[in-house]
CSV table of C-alpha atoms and ligand atoms in Angstrom, one decimal:
chain,number,residue,atom,x,y,z
A,167,MET,CA,-59.5,-76.2,-32.6
A,168,VAL,CA,-60.2,-72.5,-31.7
A,169,ALA,CA,-57.9,-71.0,-29.0
A,170,LEU,CA,-54.5,-72.8,-28.5
A,171,THR,CA,-53.0,-73.1,-25.0
A,172,ALA,CA,-50.1,-74.9,-23.4
A,173,GLU,CA,-52.4,-77.9,-23.0
A,174,SER,CA,-53.3,-78.2,-26.7
A,175,ARG,CA,-51.9,-81.1,-28.7
A,176,PRO,CA,-51.9,-79.8,-32.2
A,177,VAL,CA,-50.5,-81.8,-35.2
A,178,LEU,CA,-50.2,-80.7,-38.8
A,179,GLN,CA,-53.2,-81.7,-40.9
A,180,PRO,CA,-52.3,-84.7,-43.2
A,181,PHE,CA,-52.7,-82.4,-46.2
A,182,CYS,CA,-49.9,-80.1,-45.1
A,183,ARG,CA,-46.3,-80.9,-45.8
A,184,LEU,CA,-43.1,-79.6,-44.2
A,185,ARG,CA,-40.2,-80.1,-46.6
A,186,ASP,CA,-36.7,-78.9,-47.5
A,187,ASP,CA,-36.6,-76.5,-50.5
A,188,PRO,CA,-33.2,-77.0,-52.1
A,189,VAL,CA,-33.7,-74.1,-54.5
A,190,ARG,CA,-34.2,-71.5,-51.7
A,191,GLY,CA,-32.1,-73.4,-49.1
A,192,ARG,CA,-34.8,-73.4,-46.5
A,193,VAL,CA,-37.7,-75.3,-45.0
A,194,VAL,CA,-41.2,-74.7,-46.5
A,195,LEU,CA,-44.6,-75.6,-45.3
A,196,LEU,CA,-46.9,-76.6,-48.1
A,197,ALA,CA,-50.7,-76.3,-47.6
A,198,PRO,CA,-53.7,-75.9,-49.9
A,199,GLU,CA,-53.3,-72.6,-51.7
A,200,ARG,CA,-50.5,-71.5,-49.3
A,201,VAL,CA,-46.8,-71.7,-49.1
A,202,LEU,CA,-45.2,-70.6,-45.8
A,203,PHE,CA,-41.5,-70.1,-45.1
A,204,PRO,CA,-41.2,-70.7,-41.3
A,205,CYS,CA,-38.2,-69.2,-39.5
A,206,GLY,CA,-35.8,-71.3,-37.5
A,207,THR,CA,-37.7,-71.5,-34.3
A,208,SER,CA,-41.0,-72.1,-36.0
A,209,GLN,CA,-39.4,-75.0,-38.0
A,210,ALA,CA,-38.2,-76.5,-34.7
A,211,VAL,CA,-41.7,-76.2,-33.3
A,212,LEU,CA,-43.4,-77.6,-36.4
A,213,ALA,CA,-41.0,-80.6,-36.6
A,214,ARG,CA,-42.0,-81.5,-33.0
A,215,LEU,CA,-45.8,-81.5,-33.4
A,216,ASP,CA,-46.3,-85.1,-32.6
A,217,GLY,CA,-49.4,-84.9,-30.4
A,218,ARG,CA,-47.6,-83.8,-27.2
A,219,PRO,CA,-49.0,-80.8,-25.3
A,220,LEU,CA,-47.4,-77.6,-26.5
A,221,GLY,CA,-46.1,-76.9,-23.0
A,222,GLU,CA,-43.9,-80.0,-23.4
A,223,VAL,CA,-42.7,-79.0,-26.8
A,224,ALA,CA,-41.7,-75.6,-25.4
A,225,ALA,CA,-39.8,-77.2,-22.5
A,226,ASP,CA,-38.0,-79.5,-24.9
A,227,LEU,CA,-36.9,-76.6,-27.0
A,228,ALA,CA,-36.0,-74.5,-24.0
A,229,ASP,CA,-33.5,-77.3,-23.0
A,230,ARG,CA,-32.1,-77.6,-26.4
A,231,TYR,CA,-31.6,-73.9,-27.2
A,232,ALA,CA,-31.1,-72.7,-23.6
A,233,ALA,CA,-33.9,-70.1,-23.9
A,234,PRO,CA,-36.8,-69.4,-21.4
A,235,ALA,CA,-39.7,-71.9,-22.0
A,236,ASP,CA,-42.3,-69.2,-21.5
A,237,VAL,CA,-40.9,-67.0,-24.3
A,238,ILE,CA,-40.7,-70.0,-26.6
A,239,LEU,CA,-44.2,-71.0,-25.7
A,240,ALA,CA,-45.6,-67.5,-26.3
A,241,ASP,CA,-43.9,-67.3,-29.7
A,242,ALA,CA,-45.1,-70.8,-30.6
A,243,LEU,CA,-48.7,-70.0,-29.7
A,244,THR,CA,-48.7,-66.9,-31.8
A,245,MET,CA,-47.3,-68.8,-34.8
A,246,LEU,CA,-49.5,-71.9,-34.4
A,247,GLN,CA,-52.7,-69.9,-33.7
A,248,ASP,CA,-52.3,-68.4,-37.1
A,249,LEU,CA,-51.9,-71.8,-38.7
A,250,ALA,CA,-54.8,-73.2,-36.7
A,251,ASP,CA,-57.0,-70.3,-38.0
A,252,GLN,CA,-56.1,-71.2,-41.5
A,253,GLY,CA,-57.2,-74.8,-40.9
A,254,PHE,CA,-53.7,-76.3,-41.1
A,255,LEU,CA,-53.7,-77.9,-37.6
A,256,ALA,CA,-55.8,-80.5,-36.0
A,257,GLU,CA,-56.0,-81.6,-32.4
A,258,ALA,CA,-54.2,-84.9,-31.9
A,259,GLY,CA,-56.5,-87.9,-31.9
A,260,ALA,CA,-59.4,-85.9,-33.4
A,261,ASP,CA,-60.8,-86.8,-36.9
A,262,GLN,CA,-57.9,-85.1,-38.7
A,263,GLY,CA,-59.0,-85.0,-42.3
A,264,PHE,CA,-62.2,-83.1,-41.9
A,265,PRO,CA,-63.1,-80.4,-39.4
A,266,LYS,CA,-66.7,-81.6,-39.3
A,267,GLU,CA,-68.5,-84.9,-39.8
A,268,ALA,CA,-70.3,-84.8,-43.1
A,269,THR,CA,-74.1,-85.1,-42.8
A,270,PRO,CA,-75.2,-88.2,-44.7
B,96,MET,CA,-33.6,-57.3,-67.8
B,97,THR,CA,-35.2,-57.3,-64.4
B,98,ALA,CA,-33.9,-59.9,-61.9
B,99,SER,CA,-36.4,-62.6,-61.2
B,100,ASN,CA,-37.0,-64.6,-58.1
B,101,PRO,CA,-37.9,-68.3,-58.3
B,102,PRO,CA,-41.6,-68.9,-59.0
B,103,ILE,CA,-43.7,-70.5,-56.2
B,104,GLY,CA,-46.7,-71.8,-58.1
B,105,LEU,CA,-47.5,-73.3,-61.5
B,106,LEU,CA,-50.9,-73.3,-63.0
B,107,ALA,CA,-51.0,-76.1,-65.6
B,108,GLU,CA,-54.0,-75.9,-67.9
B,109,ILE,CA,-53.6,-79.4,-69.3
B,110,THR,CA,-56.6,-79.3,-71.6
B,111,HIS,CA,-59.2,-76.8,-72.7
B,112,ARG,CA,-61.8,-79.5,-73.2
B,113,CYS,CA,-64.6,-79.5,-70.7
B,114,PRO,CA,-68.0,-81.2,-70.4
B,115,LEU,CA,-69.4,-78.1,-68.7
B,116,ARG,CA,-70.1,-74.8,-70.5
B,117,CYS,CA,-69.9,-72.2,-67.7
B,118,PRO,CA,-70.5,-68.7,-69.0
B,119,TYR,CA,-68.1,-67.4,-66.3
B,120,CYS,CA,-65.2,-69.5,-67.6
B,121,SER,CA,-62.0,-67.5,-67.8
B,122,ASN,CA,-60.6,-69.6,-70.6
B,123,PRO,CA,-59.9,-67.8,-73.9
B,124,LEU,CA,-62.7,-67.4,-76.4
B,125,GLU,CA,-60.5,-69.3,-78.9
B,126,LEU,CA,-60.0,-72.7,-77.1
B,127,THR,CA,-57.1,-75.0,-77.8
B,128,ARG,CA,-58.0,-78.2,-79.5
B,129,ALA,CA,-57.1,-81.7,-78.2
B,130,GLU,CA,-54.6,-82.4,-81.1
B,131,ALA,CA,-52.4,-79.5,-79.9
B,132,GLU,CA,-52.2,-80.7,-76.2
B,133,LEU,CA,-48.8,-81.6,-74.7
B,134,ASP,CA,-48.5,-85.3,-74.0
B,135,ALA,CA,-47.8,-86.8,-70.6
B,136,ALA,CA,-44.0,-87.2,-71.3
B,137,ALA,CA,-43.7,-83.6,-72.2
B,138,TRP,CA,-45.6,-82.5,-69.1
B,139,ALA,CA,-43.4,-84.8,-66.9
B,140,ARG,CA,-40.3,-83.0,-68.2
B,141,VAL,CA,-41.9,-79.6,-67.7
B,142,LEU,CA,-42.9,-80.5,-64.1
B,143,GLU,CA,-39.4,-81.5,-63.3
B,144,ASP,CA,-38.0,-78.3,-64.8
B,145,ALA,CA,-40.5,-76.3,-62.8
B,146,ALA,CA,-39.5,-78.0,-59.5
B,147,GLY,CA,-35.8,-77.3,-60.4
B,148,LEU,CA,-36.7,-73.7,-61.0
B,149,GLY,CA,-38.2,-73.4,-57.5
B,150,VAL,CA,-41.9,-74.1,-58.1
B,151,LEU,CA,-43.4,-75.6,-54.9
B,152,GLN,CA,-47.1,-76.0,-55.8
B,153,LEU,CA,-48.8,-77.3,-58.9
B,154,HIS,CA,-52.4,-76.6,-59.8
B,155,LEU,CA,-53.7,-79.0,-62.4
B,156,SER,CA,-56.5,-77.2,-64.1
B,157,GLY,CA,-58.2,-76.7,-67.5
B,158,GLY,CA,-60.8,-77.0,-69.0
B,159,GLU,CA,-61.5,-80.2,-67.1
B,160,PRO,CA,-58.2,-81.9,-66.2
B,161,THR,CA,-59.8,-85.2,-65.4
B,162,LEU,CA,-60.7,-85.6,-69.1
B,163,ARG,CA,-57.1,-86.6,-69.6
B,164,PRO,CA,-56.7,-90.3,-69.0
B,165,ASP,CA,-53.0,-89.7,-68.2
B,166,LEU,CA,-53.8,-87.4,-65.3
B,167,GLU,CA,-52.5,-90.0,-62.9
B,168,GLU,CA,-49.1,-90.0,-64.6
B,169,LEU,CA,-48.9,-86.2,-64.3
B,170,VAL,CA,-49.8,-86.3,-60.6
B,171,ALA,CA,-47.1,-89.0,-60.0
B,172,ALA,CA,-44.5,-87.1,-62.0
B,173,ALA,CA,-45.3,-83.9,-60.0
B,174,ARG,CA,-45.1,-85.7,-56.6
B,175,GLY,CA,-41.9,-87.4,-57.7
B,176,ALA,CA,-40.5,-83.9,-58.3
B,177,GLY,CA,-41.6,-82.9,-54.7
B,178,LEU,CA,-44.4,-80.6,-55.8
B,179,TYR,CA,-47.6,-80.1,-53.8
B,180,VAL,CA,-50.3,-81.3,-56.1
B,181,ASN,CA,-53.7,-79.6,-56.2
B,182,LEU,CA,-56.4,-80.6,-58.7
B,183,ILE,CA,-58.9,-78.0,-59.8
B,184,THR,CA,-61.9,-79.9,-61.1
B,185,ALA,CA,-65.6,-79.7,-61.9
B,186,GLY,CA,-65.8,-83.2,-60.5
B,187,VAL,CA,-68.4,-84.6,-62.9
B,188,LEU,CA,-66.1,-87.4,-64.2
B,189,LEU,CA,-64.8,-88.5,-60.8
B,190,ASP,CA,-66.0,-91.9,-59.8
B,191,GLY,CA,-64.7,-93.9,-56.8
B,192,PRO,CA,-62.0,-95.9,-58.6
B,193,ARG,CA,-60.6,-92.8,-60.4
B,194,VAL,CA,-60.4,-90.9,-57.1
B,195,ARG,CA,-58.5,-93.8,-55.5
B,196,ARG,CA,-56.1,-93.9,-58.4
B,197,LEU,CA,-55.4,-90.2,-58.2
B,198,LYS,CA,-54.9,-90.5,-54.4
B,199,ALA,CA,-52.5,-93.4,-54.9
B,200,ALA,CA,-50.6,-91.4,-57.5
B,201,GLY,CA,-49.9,-88.8,-54.8
B,202,LEU,CA,-52.6,-86.1,-55.2
B,203,ASP,CA,-52.5,-83.8,-52.2
B,204,HIS,CA,-55.7,-81.7,-52.4
B,205,VAL,CA,-58.8,-81.1,-54.6
B,206,GLN,CA,-60.6,-77.9,-55.4
B,207,LEU,CA,-64.1,-78.9,-56.5
B,208,SER,CA,-66.3,-76.3,-58.2
B,209,LEU,CA,-70.0,-75.8,-57.5
B,210,GLN,CA,-72.0,-73.6,-59.9
B,211,ASP,CA,-74.8,-73.1,-57.3
B,212,SER,CA,-76.4,-74.7,-54.3
B,213,ASP,CA,-79.7,-75.2,-56.1
B,214,VAL,CA,-79.6,-78.2,-58.4
B,215,ASP,CA,-81.6,-76.7,-61.3
B,216,SER,CA,-79.7,-73.4,-61.2
B,217,ALA,CA,-76.4,-75.2,-60.9
B,218,ASP,CA,-77.1,-77.4,-64.0
B,219,ARG,CA,-78.3,-74.4,-65.9
B,220,ILE,CA,-75.2,-72.3,-65.2
B,221,GLY,CA,-72.9,-75.2,-66.0
B,222,GLY,CA,-74.9,-76.0,-69.1
B,223,PHE,CA,-74.7,-79.7,-68.1
B,224,LYS,CA,-77.8,-81.6,-67.0
B,225,GLY,CA,-77.2,-83.9,-64.0
B,226,GLY,CA,-73.8,-82.2,-63.3
B,227,HIS,CA,-74.6,-81.0,-59.8
B,228,ALA,CA,-75.6,-84.5,-58.6
B,229,LYS,CA,-72.4,-85.9,-60.0
B,230,LYS,CA,-70.4,-83.3,-58.1
B,231,LEU,CA,-72.1,-84.2,-54.8
B,232,ALA,CA,-71.2,-87.9,-55.5
B,233,ALA,CA,-67.6,-86.8,-56.4
B,234,ALA,CA,-67.3,-85.0,-53.0
B,235,ARG,CA,-68.3,-88.2,-51.3
B,236,HIS,CA,-65.7,-90.3,-53.2
B,237,LEU,CA,-63.0,-87.7,-52.3
B,238,ARG,CA,-63.9,-87.8,-48.7
B,239,GLU,CA,-63.9,-91.5,-48.6
B,240,ALA,CA,-60.5,-91.6,-50.1
B,241,GLY,CA,-59.3,-89.1,-47.4
B,242,LEU,CA,-58.6,-86.3,-49.9
B,243,PRO,CA,-59.1,-82.8,-48.5
B,244,ILE,CA,-61.6,-80.6,-50.4
B,245,THR,CA,-61.9,-76.9,-51.0
B,246,ILE,CA,-65.1,-75.9,-52.6
B,247,ASN,CA,-64.7,-73.3,-55.3
B,248,ALA,CA,-67.8,-71.2,-55.6
B,249,VAL,CA,-67.6,-68.6,-58.4
B,250,VAL,CA,-70.4,-66.1,-57.7
B,251,HIS,CA,-72.3,-63.7,-59.9
B,252,ARG,CA,-75.7,-62.2,-60.2
B,253,GLN,CA,-77.4,-65.5,-61.1
B,254,ASN,CA,-76.3,-67.4,-58.0
B,255,LEU,CA,-75.5,-64.8,-55.3
B,256,ASP,CA,-79.0,-64.8,-53.8
B,257,ARG,CA,-78.3,-68.4,-52.5
B,258,ILE,CA,-74.8,-67.8,-51.1
B,259,GLU,CA,-75.9,-68.8,-47.6
B,260,ARG,CA,-77.0,-72.2,-48.8
B,261,THR,CA,-73.7,-72.5,-50.7
B,262,VAL,CA,-71.8,-72.1,-47.5
B,263,ALA,CA,-74.0,-74.7,-45.8
B,264,LEU,CA,-73.5,-77.1,-48.7
B,265,ALA,CA,-69.7,-76.7,-48.5
B,266,LEU,CA,-69.9,-77.8,-44.8
B,267,ASP,CA,-72.2,-80.7,-45.6
B,268,LEU,CA,-69.8,-81.9,-48.3
B,269,GLY,CA,-67.0,-82.1,-45.7
B,270,ALA,CA,-64.9,-79.3,-47.2
B,271,HIS,CA,-62.2,-77.8,-44.9
B,272,ARG,CA,-62.1,-74.6,-47.0
B,273,LEU,CA,-64.5,-72.6,-49.2
B,274,GLU,CA,-63.4,-70.1,-51.8
B,275,VAL,CA,-66.2,-67.6,-52.6
B,276,ALA,CA,-64.8,-65.8,-55.6
B,277,HIS,CA,-66.6,-63.1,-57.5
B,278,THR,CA,-66.3,-63.6,-61.2
B,279,GLN,CA,-63.2,-62.3,-62.8
B,280,TYR,CA,-64.1,-60.9,-66.2
B,281,TYR,CA,-61.7,-62.7,-68.6
B,282,GLY,CA,-62.3,-64.8,-71.6
B,283,TRP,CA,-65.8,-66.1,-71.7
B,284,ALA,CA,-66.7,-64.3,-68.5
B,285,PHE,CA,-65.9,-61.0,-70.1
B,286,ALA,CA,-68.1,-61.8,-73.1
B,287,ASN,CA,-70.8,-62.7,-70.5
B,288,ARG,CA,-70.3,-59.7,-68.2
B,289,ALA,CA,-73.8,-58.2,-68.6
B,290,ALA,CA,-75.4,-61.6,-67.7
B,291,LEU,CA,-73.1,-62.1,-64.6
B,292,MET,CA,-72.5,-58.6,-63.1
B,293,PRO,CA,-73.9,-58.6,-59.5
B,294,THR,CA,-76.0,-55.7,-58.2
B,295,PRO,CA,-74.5,-53.5,-55.4
B,296,GLU,CA,-77.0,-55.0,-53.0
B,297,GLN,CA,-75.9,-58.5,-53.8
B,298,VAL,CA,-72.3,-57.5,-53.2
B,299,ASP,CA,-73.1,-56.0,-49.8
B,300,HIS,CA,-75.1,-59.1,-48.9
B,301,ALA,CA,-72.4,-61.5,-49.9
B,302,ARG,CA,-69.8,-59.6,-47.8
B,303,ARG,CA,-72.1,-59.7,-44.7
B,304,VAL,CA,-72.8,-63.5,-45.2
B,305,VAL,CA,-69.1,-64.3,-45.6
B,306,ASP,CA,-68.1,-62.2,-42.5
B,307,ARG,CA,-70.8,-63.8,-40.4
B,308,ALA,CA,-70.0,-67.4,-41.6
B,309,ARG,CA,-66.3,-66.8,-40.9
B,310,ALA,CA,-67.0,-65.9,-37.3
B,311,ASP,CA,-69.6,-68.7,-36.8
B,312,LEU,CA,-67.5,-71.4,-38.5
B,313,ARG,CA,-64.1,-70.5,-37.2
B,314,GLY,CA,-62.1,-73.7,-36.8
B,315,ARG,CA,-64.5,-75.7,-38.9
B,316,LEU,CA,-64.4,-74.0,-42.3
B,317,VAL,CA,-61.9,-71.5,-43.7
B,318,ILE,CA,-63.5,-69.1,-46.1
B,319,ASP,CA,-61.5,-67.2,-48.7
B,320,TYR,CA,-63.2,-64.3,-50.4
B,321,VAL,CA,-62.2,-62.8,-53.8
B,322,ALA,CA,-63.8,-59.3,-53.9
B,323,PRO,CA,-65.7,-58.0,-57.0
B,324,ASP,CA,-63.2,-55.8,-58.9
B,325,TYR,CA,-65.8,-53.5,-60.5
B,326,TYR,CA,-67.1,-52.4,-57.2
B,327,ALA,CA,-63.7,-52.2,-55.5
B,328,LYS,CA,-61.7,-49.2,-54.3
B,329,TYR,CA,-58.3,-50.6,-55.1
B,330,PRO,CA,-57.5,-53.4,-57.6
B,331,LYS,CA,-56.4,-56.8,-56.7
B,332,PRO,CA,-52.6,-57.4,-56.6
B,333,CYS,CA,-52.7,-59.6,-59.6
B,334,MET,CA,-50.7,-62.8,-59.2
B,335,GLY,CA,-48.6,-61.1,-56.6
B,336,GLY,CA,-47.0,-59.1,-59.4
B,337,TRP,CA,-46.3,-59.9,-63.0
B,338,GLY,CA,-43.7,-62.6,-63.4
B,339,ARG,CA,-42.9,-62.6,-59.6
B,340,GLN,CA,-44.5,-65.7,-58.1
B,341,VAL,CA,-46.5,-67.7,-60.5
B,342,LEU,CA,-46.7,-68.9,-64.1
B,343,THR,CA,-49.3,-70.5,-66.3
B,344,ILE,CA,-48.7,-73.1,-69.0
B,345,GLY,CA,-51.5,-73.7,-71.5
B,346,PRO,CA,-52.6,-77.0,-73.0
B,347,ASP,CA,-50.2,-76.5,-76.0
B,348,GLY,CA,-47.2,-75.5,-73.9
B,349,ARG,CA,-47.5,-71.7,-74.3
B,350,THR,CA,-46.2,-70.2,-71.0
B,351,MET,CA,-47.7,-67.0,-69.6
B,352,PRO,CA,-47.4,-64.9,-66.5
B,353,CYS,CA,-51.1,-65.3,-65.8
B,354,HIS,CA,-54.0,-67.4,-67.2
B,355,ALA,CA,-55.6,-64.4,-68.9
B,356,ALA,CA,-52.4,-62.9,-70.4
B,357,HIS,CA,-53.5,-64.2,-73.8
B,358,THR,CA,-55.9,-61.2,-74.0
B,359,ILE,CA,-53.1,-58.7,-74.1
B,360,LYS,CA,-52.4,-57.9,-77.7
B,361,GLY,CA,-48.8,-57.6,-78.8
B,362,LEU,CA,-47.5,-60.1,-76.2
B,363,ALA,CA,-45.8,-63.2,-77.7
B,364,PHE,CA,-45.7,-66.3,-75.5
B,365,ASP,CA,-42.9,-68.7,-75.7
B,366,SER,CA,-43.7,-72.4,-75.5
B,367,VAL,CA,-42.0,-75.1,-73.4
B,368,LYS,CA,-42.0,-77.0,-76.7
B,369,ASP,CA,-39.3,-74.6,-78.0
B,370,ARG,CA,-37.5,-73.3,-74.9
B,371,PRO,CA,-36.5,-74.5,-71.5
B,372,LEU,CA,-38.9,-73.3,-68.7
B,373,ARG,CA,-36.0,-71.5,-66.9
B,374,TRP,CA,-35.2,-69.5,-70.0
B,375,ILE,CA,-38.9,-68.5,-70.4
B,376,TRP,CA,-39.2,-67.5,-66.7
B,377,GLN,CA,-36.0,-65.4,-66.8
B,378,ASN,CA,-36.0,-64.0,-70.3
B,379,SER,CA,-39.3,-64.4,-72.2
B,380,PRO,CA,-40.3,-60.9,-73.4
B,381,ALA,CA,-43.9,-61.6,-72.2
B,382,PHE,CA,-42.6,-62.1,-68.7
B,383,GLU,CA,-40.2,-59.1,-68.9
B,384,ALA,CA,-43.0,-56.8,-70.2
B,385,PHE,CA,-44.5,-55.9,-66.8
B,386,ARG,CA,-41.9,-57.1,-64.3
B,387,GLY,CA,-41.0,-54.6,-61.6
B,388,THR,CA,-42.5,-51.1,-61.8
B,389,ASP,CA,-40.6,-49.3,-64.5
B,390,TRP,CA,-43.3,-49.8,-67.1
B,391,MET,CA,-45.9,-47.9,-65.0
B,392,GLN,CA,-47.6,-44.7,-66.0
B,393,GLU,CA,-49.2,-42.2,-63.8
B,394,PRO,CA,-51.0,-42.4,-61.4
B,395,CYS,CA,-49.3,-45.7,-60.5
B,396,ARG,CA,-45.8,-44.5,-61.1
B,397,SER,CA,-45.8,-42.1,-58.1
B,398,CYS,CA,-48.3,-44.0,-56.0
B,399,PRO,CA,-47.2,-45.4,-52.6
B,400,ARG,CA,-49.3,-48.6,-53.3
B,401,LYS,CA,-47.4,-49.6,-56.4
B,402,GLU,CA,-45.5,-52.4,-54.6
B,403,ILE,CA,-48.7,-53.5,-52.9
B,404,ASP,CA,-51.0,-54.0,-55.9
B,405,PHE,CA,-48.6,-53.5,-58.8
B,406,GLY,CA,-51.1,-51.2,-60.6
B,407,GLY,CA,-53.7,-54.0,-60.6
B,408,CYS,CA,-54.4,-56.4,-63.4
B,409,ARG,CA,-52.7,-55.9,-66.8
B,410,CYS,CA,-55.3,-57.9,-68.6
B,411,GLN,CA,-58.1,-55.7,-67.1
B,412,ALA,CA,-56.2,-52.6,-68.1
B,413,MET,CA,-56.0,-53.9,-71.6
B,414,ALA,CA,-59.6,-54.9,-71.7
B,415,LEU,CA,-61.1,-51.8,-70.1
B,416,ALA,CA,-58.6,-49.0,-70.8
B,417,GLY,CA,-57.4,-50.4,-74.1
B,418,ASP,CA,-53.8,-50.1,-72.8
B,419,ALA,CA,-52.0,-52.8,-70.8
B,420,ARG,CA,-49.7,-50.2,-69.2
B,421,ALA,CA,-52.6,-48.1,-67.8
B,422,THR,CA,-53.8,-48.1,-64.2
B,423,ASP,CA,-56.4,-50.9,-63.8
B,424,PRO,CA,-59.7,-49.1,-63.9
B,425,ALA,CA,-60.8,-51.0,-60.8
B,426,CYS,CA,-58.6,-48.6,-58.9
B,427,SER,CA,-60.4,-45.5,-57.6
B,428,LEU,CA,-57.4,-43.4,-58.8
B,429,SER,CA,-57.9,-44.4,-62.4
B,430,PRO,CA,-59.6,-41.7,-64.6
B,431,LEU,CA,-61.9,-44.5,-65.9
B,432,HIS,CA,-63.0,-45.6,-62.4
B,433,ALA,CA,-66.3,-43.7,-62.2
B,434,ARG,CA,-67.2,-45.0,-65.7
B,435,LEU,CA,-66.5,-48.5,-64.6
B,436,HIS,CA,-68.8,-48.2,-61.5
B,437,ALA,CA,-71.6,-46.8,-63.7
B,438,LEU,CA,-71.0,-49.6,-66.2
B,439,ALA,CA,-71.3,-52.3,-63.5
B,440,ARG,CA,-74.7,-50.9,-62.4
B,441,GLU,CA,-75.8,-50.7,-66.0
B,442,ASP,CA,-74.8,-54.3,-66.6
B,443,ALA,CA,-76.4,-55.5,-63.4
B,444,ALA,CA,-79.7,-54.0,-64.5
B,445,THR,CA,-79.9,-56.0,-67.8
B,446,ASP,CA,-81.4,-59.4,-68.4
B,447,ALA,CA,-78.7,-60.5,-70.9
B,448,PRO,CA,-78.8,-64.2,-71.7
B,449,PHE,CA,-75.8,-66.5,-71.2
B,450,THR,CA,-73.4,-67.2,-74.1
B,451,TYR,CA,-72.3,-70.7,-73.2
B,452,ARG,CA,-68.6,-71.6,-73.5
B,453,ARG,CA,-67.7,-73.9,-76.4
B,454,MET,CA,-65.1,-74.6,-79.0
B,455,LEU,CA,-65.7,-72.4,-82.0
B,456,PRO,CA,-63.7,-71.6,-85.1
B,457,LYS,CA,-61.9,-68.3,-85.0
B,458,ASP,CA,-64.4,-66.5,-87.3
B,459,ARG,CA,-67.4,-67.4,-85.1
B,460,LEU,CA,-66.2,-66.4,-81.7
B,461,PRO,CA,-68.5,-64.3,-79.6
B,462,GLU,CA,-67.8,-60.6,-79.3
B,463,ALA,CA,-66.3,-59.2,-76.1
B,464,PRO,CA,-67.5,-55.8,-74.8
B,465,PRO,CA,-65.6,-52.7,-76.0
B,466,ALA,CA,-63.0,-50.8,-73.9
B,467,LEU,CA,-64.4,-47.9,-71.8
B,468,ARG,CA,-64.8,-44.6,-73.5
B,469,ALA,CA,-62.7,-41.7,-72.5
B,470,VAL,CA,-63.3,-40.0,-69.1
B,471,GLU,CA,-65.2,-37.1,-70.7
B,472,ASP,CA,-68.1,-39.4,-71.3
B,473,ALA,CA,-68.4,-40.4,-67.6
C,781,SF4,S1,-65.4,-72.8,-65.6
C,781,SF4,FE1,-66.9,-74.4,-66.2
C,781,SF4,S2,-66.6,-74.5,-68.5
C,781,SF4,FE2,-64.7,-73.4,-67.6
C,781,SF4,S3,-63.3,-75.0,-67.3
C,781,SF4,FE3,-64.3,-74.8,-65.4
C,781,SF4,S4,-66.0,-76.2,-65.4
C,781,SF4,FE4,-65.3,-76.0,-67.5
C,782,SF4,S1,-52.8,-45.8,-58.7
C,782,SF4,FE1,-51.9,-47.7,-59.4
C,782,SF4,S2,-50.5,-48.4,-57.7
C,782,SF4,FE2,-51.8,-46.8,-56.9
C,782,SF4,S3,-53.5,-47.9,-55.9
C,782,SF4,FE3,-54.2,-47.4,-58.0
C,782,SF4,S4,-53.5,-49.2,-59.2
C,782,SF4,FE4,-52.4,-49.3,-57.3
């Protein structure tokens, strides 16, 4: 996964967890050596990463929040690219656990 | 009292025992014995308190945490409390069944250390014959169990020339992340500084290798890099600030703002055996000592970077300047900085032997290097 586009179908790596944080009263993304505090829109995007193309995710959110889909998509791409570069996203259907096949 | 935010991470050093003897180990010279270790029930209570206090990530470390047969219980207790559970291990005790039990208990992620990419050198540095081969096997078990791996490579003069092969090995082992960390000179590493200090050429080479590998392996392997303090311009922002984000609990329950804080003379550490964790985080004098910026001296006090690096590392200020409130000599604005650079080069030119880490009685501990002399000597 290098450059994300509207056609990409990213999902969170199985070793990343999105959960509620009752102490801080917000949603947190837990990943190896990283804790991220996504904002409201980012949370909505992350919660919808189920293997659909990002264009569809953005359209879905545009309906729901009555906001322009291209703006939502652009914001989502920026946020997700950062996560992808840190290795927290995989392309749906790909071998999710490991970025590369281990040589025997 | 300074207001404290909830901590994010807890480093639990659940034992100081370790089958390896790495000279770069940051554990204290005086190691805690097995008899003094907190038991699983005590840890379970502490982990729940930690989650209630706001901790989100647990790093199970040591010594070698897998030496504890009750590790699975700790992992399960932590997951039960909602924590993200990371195991920091040398891997030499991890066989297939153990890995599967840890995974079933809820382990999220593993950081596996490699001493080198060359087997003979790795076994020599770890002081454990056959250790490297066991690590390679452990990586295979972890992969088969579906556990994600970060390879931890602590680098120094005696393994830096093979850093390219270490990157390749991390990829071969199926790691998704590699941490290339220059040795931090605490505990045993400080006593071994002359044997470990890299040359300036090695440091430049490492930087180039990491930059190139990051570009080439983008999307396949994430590489984190911990820069070598003694050659730096600015110090590292230690722990994101003293008592701001993380805490460390030692094998016997002593609770510290960072894993090296035991080196600061005059700090008394409260134990979770005696006090609730919340009280310790909010009120323990050791946590209050360097919270915020009021304790700073010049040049930090009037420096625009004081909220960026917090004056560097207190433990290093203690070890090198002889004063935990001083500017970390790793900072180019410290009056001791030039002396530190010169010292790094002097150390790097020696052929000092390793002093291997081991449990020793108090009166037989190895000697640590002295603090730097006053600036006039530089
Ligand atoms: S650095 Fe080496 S000796 Fe120290 S705890 Fe880790 S594996 Fe053991
Ligand atoms: S003087 Fe102090 S605050 Fe300023 S950069 Fe150096 S260590 Fe950081």
